[in-house]
Coordinates of C-alpha atoms in Angstrom, one line a residue:
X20 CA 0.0 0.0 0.0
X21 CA 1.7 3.4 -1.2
X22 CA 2.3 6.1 1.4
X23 CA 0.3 9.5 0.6
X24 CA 2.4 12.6 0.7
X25 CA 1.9 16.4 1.6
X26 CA 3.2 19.1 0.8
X27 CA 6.9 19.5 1.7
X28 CA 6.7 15.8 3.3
X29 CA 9.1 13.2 2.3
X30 CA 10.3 9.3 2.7
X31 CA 12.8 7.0 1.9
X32 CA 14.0 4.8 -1.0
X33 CA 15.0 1.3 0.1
X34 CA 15.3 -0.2 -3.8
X35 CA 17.6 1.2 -6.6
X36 CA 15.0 0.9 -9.5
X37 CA 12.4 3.1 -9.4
X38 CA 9.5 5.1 -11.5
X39 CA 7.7 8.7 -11.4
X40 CA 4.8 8.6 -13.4
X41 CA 1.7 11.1 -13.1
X42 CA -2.2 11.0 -13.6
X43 CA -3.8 14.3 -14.8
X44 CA -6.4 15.0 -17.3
X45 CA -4.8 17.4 -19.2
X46 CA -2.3 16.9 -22.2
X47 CA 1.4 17.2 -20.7
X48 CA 4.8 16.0 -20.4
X49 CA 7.1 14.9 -18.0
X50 CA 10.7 16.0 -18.1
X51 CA 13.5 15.5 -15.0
X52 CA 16.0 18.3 -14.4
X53 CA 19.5 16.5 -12.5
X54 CA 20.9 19.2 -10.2
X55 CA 24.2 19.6 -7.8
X56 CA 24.0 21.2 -5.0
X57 CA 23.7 24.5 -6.1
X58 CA 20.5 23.9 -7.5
X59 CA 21.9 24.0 -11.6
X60 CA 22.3 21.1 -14.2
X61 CA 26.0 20.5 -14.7
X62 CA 25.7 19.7 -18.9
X63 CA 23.0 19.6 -21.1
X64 CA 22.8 15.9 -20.8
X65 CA 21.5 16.4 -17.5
X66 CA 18.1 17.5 -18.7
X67 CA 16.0 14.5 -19.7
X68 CA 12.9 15.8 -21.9
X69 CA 10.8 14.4 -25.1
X70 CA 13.7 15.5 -27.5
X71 CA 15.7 14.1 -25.0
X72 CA 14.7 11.1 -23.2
X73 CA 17.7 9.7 -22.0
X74 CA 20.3 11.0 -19.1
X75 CA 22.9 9.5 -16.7
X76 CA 20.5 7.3 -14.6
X77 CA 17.1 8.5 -15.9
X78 CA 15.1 7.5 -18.9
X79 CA 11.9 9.0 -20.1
X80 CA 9.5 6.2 -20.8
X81 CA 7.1 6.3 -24.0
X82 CA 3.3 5.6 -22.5
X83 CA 0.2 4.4 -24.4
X84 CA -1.3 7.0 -26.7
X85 CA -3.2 9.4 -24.5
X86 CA -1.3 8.9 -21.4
X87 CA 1.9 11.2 -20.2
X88 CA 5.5 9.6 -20.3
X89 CA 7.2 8.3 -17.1
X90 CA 10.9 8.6 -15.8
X91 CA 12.6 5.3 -15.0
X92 CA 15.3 6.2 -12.4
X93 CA 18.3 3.7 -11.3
X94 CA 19.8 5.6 -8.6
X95 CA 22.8 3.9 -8.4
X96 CA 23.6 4.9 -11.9
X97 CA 23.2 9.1 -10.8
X98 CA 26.7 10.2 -10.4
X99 CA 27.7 11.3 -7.4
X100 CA 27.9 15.0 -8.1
X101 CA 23.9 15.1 -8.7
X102 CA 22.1 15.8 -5.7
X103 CA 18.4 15.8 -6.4
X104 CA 16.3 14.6 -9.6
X105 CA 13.1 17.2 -9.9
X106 CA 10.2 16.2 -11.7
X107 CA 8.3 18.6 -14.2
X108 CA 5.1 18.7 -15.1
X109 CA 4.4 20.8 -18.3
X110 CA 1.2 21.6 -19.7
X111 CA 1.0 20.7 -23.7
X112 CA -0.7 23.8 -23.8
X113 CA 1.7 26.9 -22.6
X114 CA -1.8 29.2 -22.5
X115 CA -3.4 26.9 -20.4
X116 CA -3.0 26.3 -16.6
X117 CA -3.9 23.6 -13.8
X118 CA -6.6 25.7 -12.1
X119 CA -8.9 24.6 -14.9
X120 CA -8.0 20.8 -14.4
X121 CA -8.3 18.2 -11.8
X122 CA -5.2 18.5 -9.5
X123 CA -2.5 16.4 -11.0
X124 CA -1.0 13.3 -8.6
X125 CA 2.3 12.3 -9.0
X126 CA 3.6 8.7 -8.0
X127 CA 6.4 7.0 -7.3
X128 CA 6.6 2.8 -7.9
X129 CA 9.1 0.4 -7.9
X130 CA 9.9 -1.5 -10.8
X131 CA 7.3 -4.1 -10.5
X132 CA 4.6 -1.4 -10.2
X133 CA 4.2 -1.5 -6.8
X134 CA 3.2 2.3 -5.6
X135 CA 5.4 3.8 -3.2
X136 CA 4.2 6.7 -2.5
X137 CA 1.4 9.0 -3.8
X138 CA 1.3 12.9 -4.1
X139 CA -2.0 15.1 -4.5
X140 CA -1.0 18.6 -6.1
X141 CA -3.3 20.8 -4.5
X142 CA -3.1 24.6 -4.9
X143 CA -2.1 25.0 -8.5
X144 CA -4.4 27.3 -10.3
X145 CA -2.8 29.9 -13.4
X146 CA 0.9 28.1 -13.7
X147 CA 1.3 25.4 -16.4
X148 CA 4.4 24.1 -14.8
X149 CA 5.1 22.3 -11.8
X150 CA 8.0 20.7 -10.0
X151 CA 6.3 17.8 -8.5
X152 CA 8.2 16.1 -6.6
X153 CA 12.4 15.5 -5.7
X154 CA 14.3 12.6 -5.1
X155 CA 17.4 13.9 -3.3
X156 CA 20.5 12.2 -1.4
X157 CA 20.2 12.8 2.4
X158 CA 23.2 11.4 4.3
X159 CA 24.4 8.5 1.4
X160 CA 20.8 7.2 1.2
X161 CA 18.2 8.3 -1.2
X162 CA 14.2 10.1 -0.5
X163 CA 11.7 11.6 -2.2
X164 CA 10.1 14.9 -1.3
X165 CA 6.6 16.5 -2.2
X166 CA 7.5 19.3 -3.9
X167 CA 4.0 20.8 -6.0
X168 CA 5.9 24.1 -6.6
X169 CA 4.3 25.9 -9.1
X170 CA 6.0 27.9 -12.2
X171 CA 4.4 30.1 -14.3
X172 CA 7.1 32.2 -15.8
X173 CA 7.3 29.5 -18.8
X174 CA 9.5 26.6 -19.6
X175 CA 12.3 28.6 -20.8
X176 CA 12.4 30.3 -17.7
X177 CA 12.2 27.2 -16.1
X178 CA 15.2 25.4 -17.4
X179 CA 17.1 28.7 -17.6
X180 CA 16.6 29.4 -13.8
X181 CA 18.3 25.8 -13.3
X182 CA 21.1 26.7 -15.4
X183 CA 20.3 25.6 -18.9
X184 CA 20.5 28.5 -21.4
X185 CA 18.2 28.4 -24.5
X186 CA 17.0 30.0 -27.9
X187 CA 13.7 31.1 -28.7
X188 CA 14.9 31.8 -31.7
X189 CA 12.9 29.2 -34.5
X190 CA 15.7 28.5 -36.3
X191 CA 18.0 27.6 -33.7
X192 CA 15.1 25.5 -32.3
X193 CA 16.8 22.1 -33.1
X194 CA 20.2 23.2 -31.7
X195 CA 20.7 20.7 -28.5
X196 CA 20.6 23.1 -25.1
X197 CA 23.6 24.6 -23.4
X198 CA 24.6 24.7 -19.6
X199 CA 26.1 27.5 -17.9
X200 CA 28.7 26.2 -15.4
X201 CA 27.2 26.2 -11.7
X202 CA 27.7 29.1 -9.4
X203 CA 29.2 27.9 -5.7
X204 CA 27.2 25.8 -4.0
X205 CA 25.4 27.5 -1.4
X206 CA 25.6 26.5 2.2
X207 CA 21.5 25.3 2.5
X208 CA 20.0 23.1 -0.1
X209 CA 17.8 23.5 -1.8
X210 CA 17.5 26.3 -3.6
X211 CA 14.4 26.3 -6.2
X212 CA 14.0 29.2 -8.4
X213 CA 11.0 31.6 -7.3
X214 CA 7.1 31.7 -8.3
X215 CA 6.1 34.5 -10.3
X216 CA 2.9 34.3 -8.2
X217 CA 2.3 35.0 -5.0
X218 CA 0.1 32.2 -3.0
X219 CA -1.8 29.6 -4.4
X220 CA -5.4 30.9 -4.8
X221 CA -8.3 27.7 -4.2
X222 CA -8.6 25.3 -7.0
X223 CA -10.9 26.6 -9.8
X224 CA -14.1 24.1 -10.5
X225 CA -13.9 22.4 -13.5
X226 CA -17.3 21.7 -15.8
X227 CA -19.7 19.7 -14.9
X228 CA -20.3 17.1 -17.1
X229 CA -23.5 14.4 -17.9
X230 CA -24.2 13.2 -14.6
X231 CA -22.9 9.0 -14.6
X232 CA -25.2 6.7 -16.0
X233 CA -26.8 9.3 -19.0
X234 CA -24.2 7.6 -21.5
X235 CA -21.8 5.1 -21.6
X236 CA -18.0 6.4 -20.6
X237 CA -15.6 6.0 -23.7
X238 CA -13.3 3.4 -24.5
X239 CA -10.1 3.0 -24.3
X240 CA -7.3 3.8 -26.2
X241 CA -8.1 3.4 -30.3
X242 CA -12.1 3.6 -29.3
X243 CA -12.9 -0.3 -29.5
X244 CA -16.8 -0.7 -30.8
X245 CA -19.5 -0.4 -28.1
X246 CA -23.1 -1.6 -28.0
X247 CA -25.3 0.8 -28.4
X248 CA -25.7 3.3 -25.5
X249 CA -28.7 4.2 -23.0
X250 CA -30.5 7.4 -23.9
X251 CA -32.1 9.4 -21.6
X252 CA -35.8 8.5 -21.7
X253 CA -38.0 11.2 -24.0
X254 CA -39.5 13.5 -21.6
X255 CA -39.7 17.8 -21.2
X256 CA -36.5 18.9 -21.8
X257 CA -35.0 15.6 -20.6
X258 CA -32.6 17.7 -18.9
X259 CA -31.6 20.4 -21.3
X260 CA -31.5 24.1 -21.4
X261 CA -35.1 25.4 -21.5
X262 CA -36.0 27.1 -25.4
X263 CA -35.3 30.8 -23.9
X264 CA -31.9 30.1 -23.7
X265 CA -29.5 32.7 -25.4
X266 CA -29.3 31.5 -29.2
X267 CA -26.6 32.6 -31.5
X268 CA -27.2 36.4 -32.9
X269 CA -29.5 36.5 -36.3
X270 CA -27.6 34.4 -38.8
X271 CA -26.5 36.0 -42.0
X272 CA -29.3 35.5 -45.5
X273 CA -30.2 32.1 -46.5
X274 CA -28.2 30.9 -49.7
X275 CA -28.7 28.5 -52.1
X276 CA -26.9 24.9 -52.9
X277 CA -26.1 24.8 -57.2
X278 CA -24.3 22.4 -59.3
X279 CA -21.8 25.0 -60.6
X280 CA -19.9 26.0 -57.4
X281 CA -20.2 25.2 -53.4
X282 CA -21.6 27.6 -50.4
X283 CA -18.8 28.9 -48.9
X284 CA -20.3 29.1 -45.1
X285 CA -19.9 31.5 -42.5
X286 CA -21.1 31.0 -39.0
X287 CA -24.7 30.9 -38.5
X288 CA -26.1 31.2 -42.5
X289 CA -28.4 28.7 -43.7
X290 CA -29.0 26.8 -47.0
X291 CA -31.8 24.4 -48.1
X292 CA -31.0 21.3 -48.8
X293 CA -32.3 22.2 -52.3
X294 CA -29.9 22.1 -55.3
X295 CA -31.6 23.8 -58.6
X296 CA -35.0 22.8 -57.1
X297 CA -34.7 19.1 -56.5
X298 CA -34.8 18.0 -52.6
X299 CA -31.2 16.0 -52.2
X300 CA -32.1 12.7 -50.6
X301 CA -28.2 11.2 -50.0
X302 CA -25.6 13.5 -48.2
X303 CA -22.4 13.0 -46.6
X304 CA -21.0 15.5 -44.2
X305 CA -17.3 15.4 -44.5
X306 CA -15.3 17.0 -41.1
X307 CA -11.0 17.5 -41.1
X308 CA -8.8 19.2 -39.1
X309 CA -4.9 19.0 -38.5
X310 CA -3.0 19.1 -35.7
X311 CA -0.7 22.6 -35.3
X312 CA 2.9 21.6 -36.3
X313 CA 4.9 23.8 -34.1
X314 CA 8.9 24.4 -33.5
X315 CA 9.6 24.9 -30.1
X316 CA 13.2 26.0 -28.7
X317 CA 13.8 22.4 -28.1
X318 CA 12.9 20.9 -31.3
X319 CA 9.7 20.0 -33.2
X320 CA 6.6 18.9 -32.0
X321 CA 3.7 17.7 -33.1
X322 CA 1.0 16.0 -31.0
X323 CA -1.5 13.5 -31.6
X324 CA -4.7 15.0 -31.8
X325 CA -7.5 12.7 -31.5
X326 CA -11.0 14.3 -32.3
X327 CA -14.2 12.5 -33.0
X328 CA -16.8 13.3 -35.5
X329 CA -20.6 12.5 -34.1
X330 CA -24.4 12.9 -35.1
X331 CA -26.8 13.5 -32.2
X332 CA -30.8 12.8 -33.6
X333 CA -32.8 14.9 -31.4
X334 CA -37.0 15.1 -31.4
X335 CA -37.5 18.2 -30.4
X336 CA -35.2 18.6 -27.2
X337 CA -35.3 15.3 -26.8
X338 CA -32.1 13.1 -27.8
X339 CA -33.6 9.5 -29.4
X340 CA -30.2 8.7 -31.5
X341 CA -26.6 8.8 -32.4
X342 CA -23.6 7.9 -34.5
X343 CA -20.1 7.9 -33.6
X344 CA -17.3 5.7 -33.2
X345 CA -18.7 3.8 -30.4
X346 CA -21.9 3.2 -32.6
X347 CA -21.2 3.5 -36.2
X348 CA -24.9 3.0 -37.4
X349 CA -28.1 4.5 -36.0
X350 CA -30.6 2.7 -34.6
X351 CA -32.7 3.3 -37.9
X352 CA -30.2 2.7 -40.4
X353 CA -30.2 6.3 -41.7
X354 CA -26.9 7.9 -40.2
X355 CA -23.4 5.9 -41.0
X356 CA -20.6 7.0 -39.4
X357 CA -17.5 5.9 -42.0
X358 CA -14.8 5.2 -38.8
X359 CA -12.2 6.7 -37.0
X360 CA -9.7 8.7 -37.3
X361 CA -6.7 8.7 -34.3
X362 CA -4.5 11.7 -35.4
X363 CA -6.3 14.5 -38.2
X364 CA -3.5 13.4 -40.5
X365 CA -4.0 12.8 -44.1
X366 CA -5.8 15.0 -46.4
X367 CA -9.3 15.7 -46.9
X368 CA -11.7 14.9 -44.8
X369 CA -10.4 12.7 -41.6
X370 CA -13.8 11.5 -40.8
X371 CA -17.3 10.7 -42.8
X372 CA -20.8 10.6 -41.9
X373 CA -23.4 9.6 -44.8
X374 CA -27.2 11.2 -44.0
X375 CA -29.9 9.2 -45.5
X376 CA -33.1 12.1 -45.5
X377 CA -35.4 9.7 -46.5
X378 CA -34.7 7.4 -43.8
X379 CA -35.1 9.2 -40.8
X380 CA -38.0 8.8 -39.2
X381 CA -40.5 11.6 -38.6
X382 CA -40.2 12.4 -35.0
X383 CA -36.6 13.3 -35.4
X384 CA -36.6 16.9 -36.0
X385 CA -32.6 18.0 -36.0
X386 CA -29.2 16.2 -36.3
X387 CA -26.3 18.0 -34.8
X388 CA -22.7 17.2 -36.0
X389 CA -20.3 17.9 -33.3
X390 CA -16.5 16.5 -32.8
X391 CA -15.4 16.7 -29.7
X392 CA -11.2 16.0 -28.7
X393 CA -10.7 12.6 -27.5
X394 CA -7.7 13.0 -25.1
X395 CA -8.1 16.9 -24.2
X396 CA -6.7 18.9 -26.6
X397 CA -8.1 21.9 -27.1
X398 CA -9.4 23.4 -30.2
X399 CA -6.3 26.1 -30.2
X400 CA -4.2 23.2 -30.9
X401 CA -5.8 22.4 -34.2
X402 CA -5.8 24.2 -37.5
X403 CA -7.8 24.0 -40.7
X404 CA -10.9 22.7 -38.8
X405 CA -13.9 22.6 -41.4
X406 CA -17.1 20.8 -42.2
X407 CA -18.2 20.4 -45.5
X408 CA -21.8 19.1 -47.3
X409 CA -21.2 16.6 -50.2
X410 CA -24.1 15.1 -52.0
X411 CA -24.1 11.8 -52.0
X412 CA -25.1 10.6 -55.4
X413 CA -22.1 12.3 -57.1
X414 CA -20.2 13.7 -54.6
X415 CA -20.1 17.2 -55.5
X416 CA -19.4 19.8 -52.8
X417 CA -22.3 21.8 -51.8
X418 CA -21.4 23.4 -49.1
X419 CA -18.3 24.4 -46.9
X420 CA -17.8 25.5 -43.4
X421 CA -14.0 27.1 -42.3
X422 CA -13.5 27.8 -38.8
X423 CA -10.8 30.0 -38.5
X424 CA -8.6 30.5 -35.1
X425 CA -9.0 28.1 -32.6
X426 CA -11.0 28.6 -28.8
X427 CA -10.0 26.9 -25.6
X428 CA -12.8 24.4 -26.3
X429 CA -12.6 20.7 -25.8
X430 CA -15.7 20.3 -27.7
X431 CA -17.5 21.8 -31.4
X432 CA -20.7 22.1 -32.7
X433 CA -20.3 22.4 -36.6
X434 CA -23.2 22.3 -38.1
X435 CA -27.1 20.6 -37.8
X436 CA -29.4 19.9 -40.3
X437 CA -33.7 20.2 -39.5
X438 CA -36.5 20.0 -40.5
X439 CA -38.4 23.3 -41.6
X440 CA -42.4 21.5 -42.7
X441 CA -40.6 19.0 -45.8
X442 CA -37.7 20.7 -46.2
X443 CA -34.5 20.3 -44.5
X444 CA -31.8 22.8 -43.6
X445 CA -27.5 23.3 -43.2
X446 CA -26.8 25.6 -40.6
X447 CA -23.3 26.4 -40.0
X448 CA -23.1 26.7 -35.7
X449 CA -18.9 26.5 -35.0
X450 CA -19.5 27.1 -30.8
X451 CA -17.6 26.0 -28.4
X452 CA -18.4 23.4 -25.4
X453 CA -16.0 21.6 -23.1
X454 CA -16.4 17.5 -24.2
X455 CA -14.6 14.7 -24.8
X456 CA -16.9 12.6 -25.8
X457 CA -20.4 12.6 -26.9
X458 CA -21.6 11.0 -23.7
X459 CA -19.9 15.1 -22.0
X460 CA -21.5 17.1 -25.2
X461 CA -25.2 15.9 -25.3
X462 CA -26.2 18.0 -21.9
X463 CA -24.7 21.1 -23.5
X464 CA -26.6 20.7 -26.9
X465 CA -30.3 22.3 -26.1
X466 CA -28.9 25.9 -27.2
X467 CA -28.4 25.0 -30.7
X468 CA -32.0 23.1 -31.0
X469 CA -34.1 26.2 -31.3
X470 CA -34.9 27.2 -34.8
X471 CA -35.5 30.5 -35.3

């Protein structure tokens, strides 16, 4: 049974092998700075990070997709001159902070998996860096300390503080990072650099979400198939927003769909699903997006951006159906989702959803497309995010949606079609909810169910 740690509490090490690993809901990394003394790294090989994952003693261990690395530490391979390992948490996301997450718990095991000890990071709210925890050398025998000392100057200022001097420079980006040699060492240790804030502020609340039990949780990793989920039962409002909520502002003039050229969107502007008169019966609705490519001073990154294309049938506020990876088909046969797509690479359109209008049944009166971010990202970590309308019998585009910047969203309605008496309609909606799966989005949908 592992010991739980507070604050500034510590413990012993009685093995030589062991493993810091931390749970937290948010995309981040974990990265080990080896310090003397003095507080500073000696050499640039004593910073282990994603660009480099290997140092004397410590290794940075690849985890499954979704889940944040962990350091492997053989202490008897530390030399002598390094007095304490520190553990870094970063945030993916340099704009984002841990007040608007769960509190993070780092852990330390043995080699066999056995938890050791267990630390709760309270008190975090704006930095999107912490030191979370220490193992240090205390009279020839190793412990570990609770550290949770948050950082919000930035990584760079980080790593600088602890004597590593880097480039923000793009193009020396891929240049491996230099050490400046170590002052003196001070007569106490340790010495951590400063906060740039003052004390910790209470935790902020993060969203409430569909209470358990409305909708299946999501799978794991790679979204293995599910049966087909509970719905809450039909009933007034069944839980959502009541019909005065605040709608989006009047949408621009309703277009037209034609043969010769396709709708280029913008948010909120409607067109009939009309093309030179004819009602279109077959229609696919196509959503992409790629994953920002950036260069950071240590080197390129790109992450792994996991979002999820889905259809929720509604009858009037009411939820009856969906589509999504867990459930490819609807119930009625008229929505099929075309699969999954792990990463936004590729070109195109990264996921597929046919509509079959003259299948679904009469009491459903809208369908809202929505992709929501599998693993947390954000929707400031994706570019080119679009839907498009394609008719199905040819495959012509009708009709294409652009978002353009991205919002601190984990979630994204794009567009819903509905009924309006035997016609239906393409609105263009790109607003922003905090999901991760559909099971999280379908509470938050009731605003965008009112026709006007």
């Amino acid at each position: 049974m592992s010991a739980i740690l507070a604050k500034g509490q510590n413990g012993p090490l009685a093995m030589n092998d062991v493993v810091i690993s931390i749970q937290l809901t948010a995309p981040a990394d974990l990265s080990a700075l080896l310090v003397t003394e003095s507080g500073k790294v000696r050499t640039d090989a004593d910073f282990v990070f994603f660009n480099q994952p290997t140092g004397p003693g410590v290794n940075l261990q690849p985890a499954p997709a979704g889940q944040p690395a962990s350091l492997a530490v053989s202490l008897n391979a530390v030399p002598a001159e390094i007095d304490q390992i520190r553990a870094v948490i970063t945030l993916d996301d340099a704009n984002s902070n841990f007040g608007r997450f769960p509190a993070p718990t780092a852990i330390v095991s043995d080699s066999a998996g056995n938890r050791l000890y267990e630390y709760h990071i309270d008190g975090l709210n704006s930095e999107s860096i912490v030191i979370a925890l220490e193992l240090y050398r205390r009279q020839g025998a190793w412990k570990v300390r609770a550290v949770g000392q948050g950082y919000a100057g930035g990584f760079a200022a980080l790593v600088t503080d602890h004597g590593v001097s880097v480039d923000d420079s793009p193009a020396q980006a891929s240049q491996p990072v230099q050490a400046t040699p170590p002052p003196p060492p001070p007569q106490q240790p340790p010495n951590y650099p400063p906060p740039t804030t003052p004390a910790y502020p209470p935790q902020q609340q993060t969203p409430q979400y569909a209470p358990p039990g409305a909708y299946p949780p999501p799978p794991g990793p790679g979204h293995p198939p599910q049966g087909g989920p509970g719905y809450p039962p039909p009933g007034p409002g069944a839980g959502y927003p009541p019909p005065n909520q605040p709608v989006p502002q009047q949408p621009p003039a309703e277009v037209s769909l034609s043969k010769d050229r396709p709708v280029s969107l913008v948010k909120g502007q409607r067109v009939t699903l009309r093309k030179e008169g004819n009602a279109l019966t077959f229609v696919k609705m196509g959503l992409g997006w790629d994953p920002v490519r950036s260069r950071g001073m240590f080197g390129n990154r790109t992450v792994d951006i996991d979002l999820d294309a889905a259809v929720i049938l509604f009858a009037d506020m009411n939820p009856v159906d969906v589509a999504y990876y867990g459930q490819l088909t609807s119930k009625d046969g008229s929505i099929r989702h075309q699969g999954d797509n792990l990463t936004g690479e590729g070109e195109g359109d990264d996921e597929v959803i046919l509509v079959d209008l003259t299948r679904i049944p009469a009491h459903v009166t809208t369908l809202v497309f929505i992709v929501t971010s599998y693993k947390g990202h954000t929707f400031e970590q994706v570019q080119n995010a679009f839907c498009r309308l394609v008719d199905g019998v040819n495959n012509g585009e009708l009709a294409r949606y652009t978002m353009a910047g991205g919002m601190p969203f984990t979630g994204m309605a794009m567009a819903k079609l509905f009924r309006v008496g035997n016609d239906w309609k393409l609105q263009a909606l790109g607003e922003g909810f905090q999901a991760k799966h559909p099971g999280e989005a379908m509470p938050q949908l009731g605003r965008f169910l009112v026709n006007g």
